[in-house]
Amino acid sequence: MQKLNKEWHLKHPMPPKATFEQRVKWHLEHVQHCACRPIPAKLLEQMREKGIKLP
Ligand SMILES: [Zn+2]
């Protein structure tokens, strides 16, 4: 798989004012389709605090 899945990104733009839930959802889908960047450590931390488990 290529590092940047351009097609996926074009189809799934991050909402400009994404909420926490939207960012989590976006990143969880993103890691499955693209490897251009990991889930930010800060977001992972917030997910842990809220008890959201990684698939
Ligand atoms: Zn990407």
Short mmCIF file of N, CA, C and O in Angstrom, two decimals, residues 1 6-7 9 11 13 19 22 27 33-34 36 46-47 50:
data_model
loop_
_atom_site.label_atom_id
_atom_site.label_comp_id
_atom_site.label_asym_id
_atom_site.label_seq_id
_atom_site.Cartn_x
_atom_site.Cartn_y
_atom_site.Cartn_z
N MET A 1 0.86 -1.20 0.00
CA MET A 1 0.00 0.00 0.00
C MET A 1 0.89 1.25 0.00
O MET A 1 1.87 1.31 0.73
N LYS A 6 -4.18 8.99 -1.62
CA LYS A 6 -4.73 10.27 -2.06
C LYS A 6 -6.24 10.18 -2.30
O LYS A 6 -7.00 11.07 -1.93
N GLU A 7 -6.63 9.06 -2.90
CA GLU A 7 -8.04 8.87 -3.21
C GLU A 7 -8.91 8.90 -1.95
O GLU A 7 -9.96 9.53 -1.90
N HIS A 9 -8.19 10.29 0.90
CA HIS A 9 -8.20 11.63 1.47
C HIS A 9 -9.16 12.55 0.72
O HIS A 9 -9.84 13.39 1.32
N LYS A 11 -11.83 11.70 -0.73
CA LYS A 11 -13.20 11.31 -0.40
C LYS A 11 -13.54 11.57 1.06
O LYS A 11 -14.70 11.58 1.44
N PRO A 13 -12.43 14.25 3.52
CA PRO A 13 -11.76 15.41 4.11
C PRO A 13 -12.12 15.55 5.58
O PRO A 13 -13.24 15.24 5.98
N THR A 19 -15.34 17.92 15.61
CA THR A 19 -15.48 17.68 17.04
C THR A 19 -14.54 16.55 17.42
O THR A 19 -13.98 15.86 16.56
N GLN A 22 -15.69 13.40 15.82
CA GLN A 22 -15.42 13.36 14.39
C GLN A 22 -13.95 13.07 14.10
O GLN A 22 -13.62 12.33 13.18
N HIS A 27 -9.80 9.47 12.24
CA HIS A 27 -8.49 8.83 12.41
C HIS A 27 -8.60 7.31 12.43
O HIS A 27 -7.72 6.62 11.91
N HIS A 33 -6.83 2.88 6.03
CA HIS A 33 -6.74 3.10 4.59
C HIS A 33 -5.48 3.81 4.16
O HIS A 33 -5.14 3.84 2.98
N CYS A 34 -4.81 4.43 5.08
CA CYS A 34 -3.70 5.29 4.72
C CYS A 34 -2.68 5.32 5.85
O CYS A 34 -3.03 5.21 7.01
N CYS A 36 -0.16 7.85 5.96
CA CYS A 36 0.61 9.09 5.81
C CYS A 36 0.95 9.71 7.16
O CYS A 36 1.96 10.38 7.30
N GLN A 46 -6.56 11.38 24.79
CA GLN A 46 -7.95 11.76 25.07
C GLN A 46 -8.88 10.57 24.88
O GLN A 46 -9.85 10.40 25.61
N MET A 47 -8.58 9.73 23.88
CA MET A 47 -9.40 8.55 23.64
C MET A 47 -9.31 7.59 24.82
O MET A 47 -10.30 7.02 25.25
N LYS A 50 -11.34 8.80 27.71
CA LYS A 50 -12.78 8.60 27.53
C LYS A 50 -13.15 7.14 27.37
O LYS A 50 -14.31 6.81 27.12
#
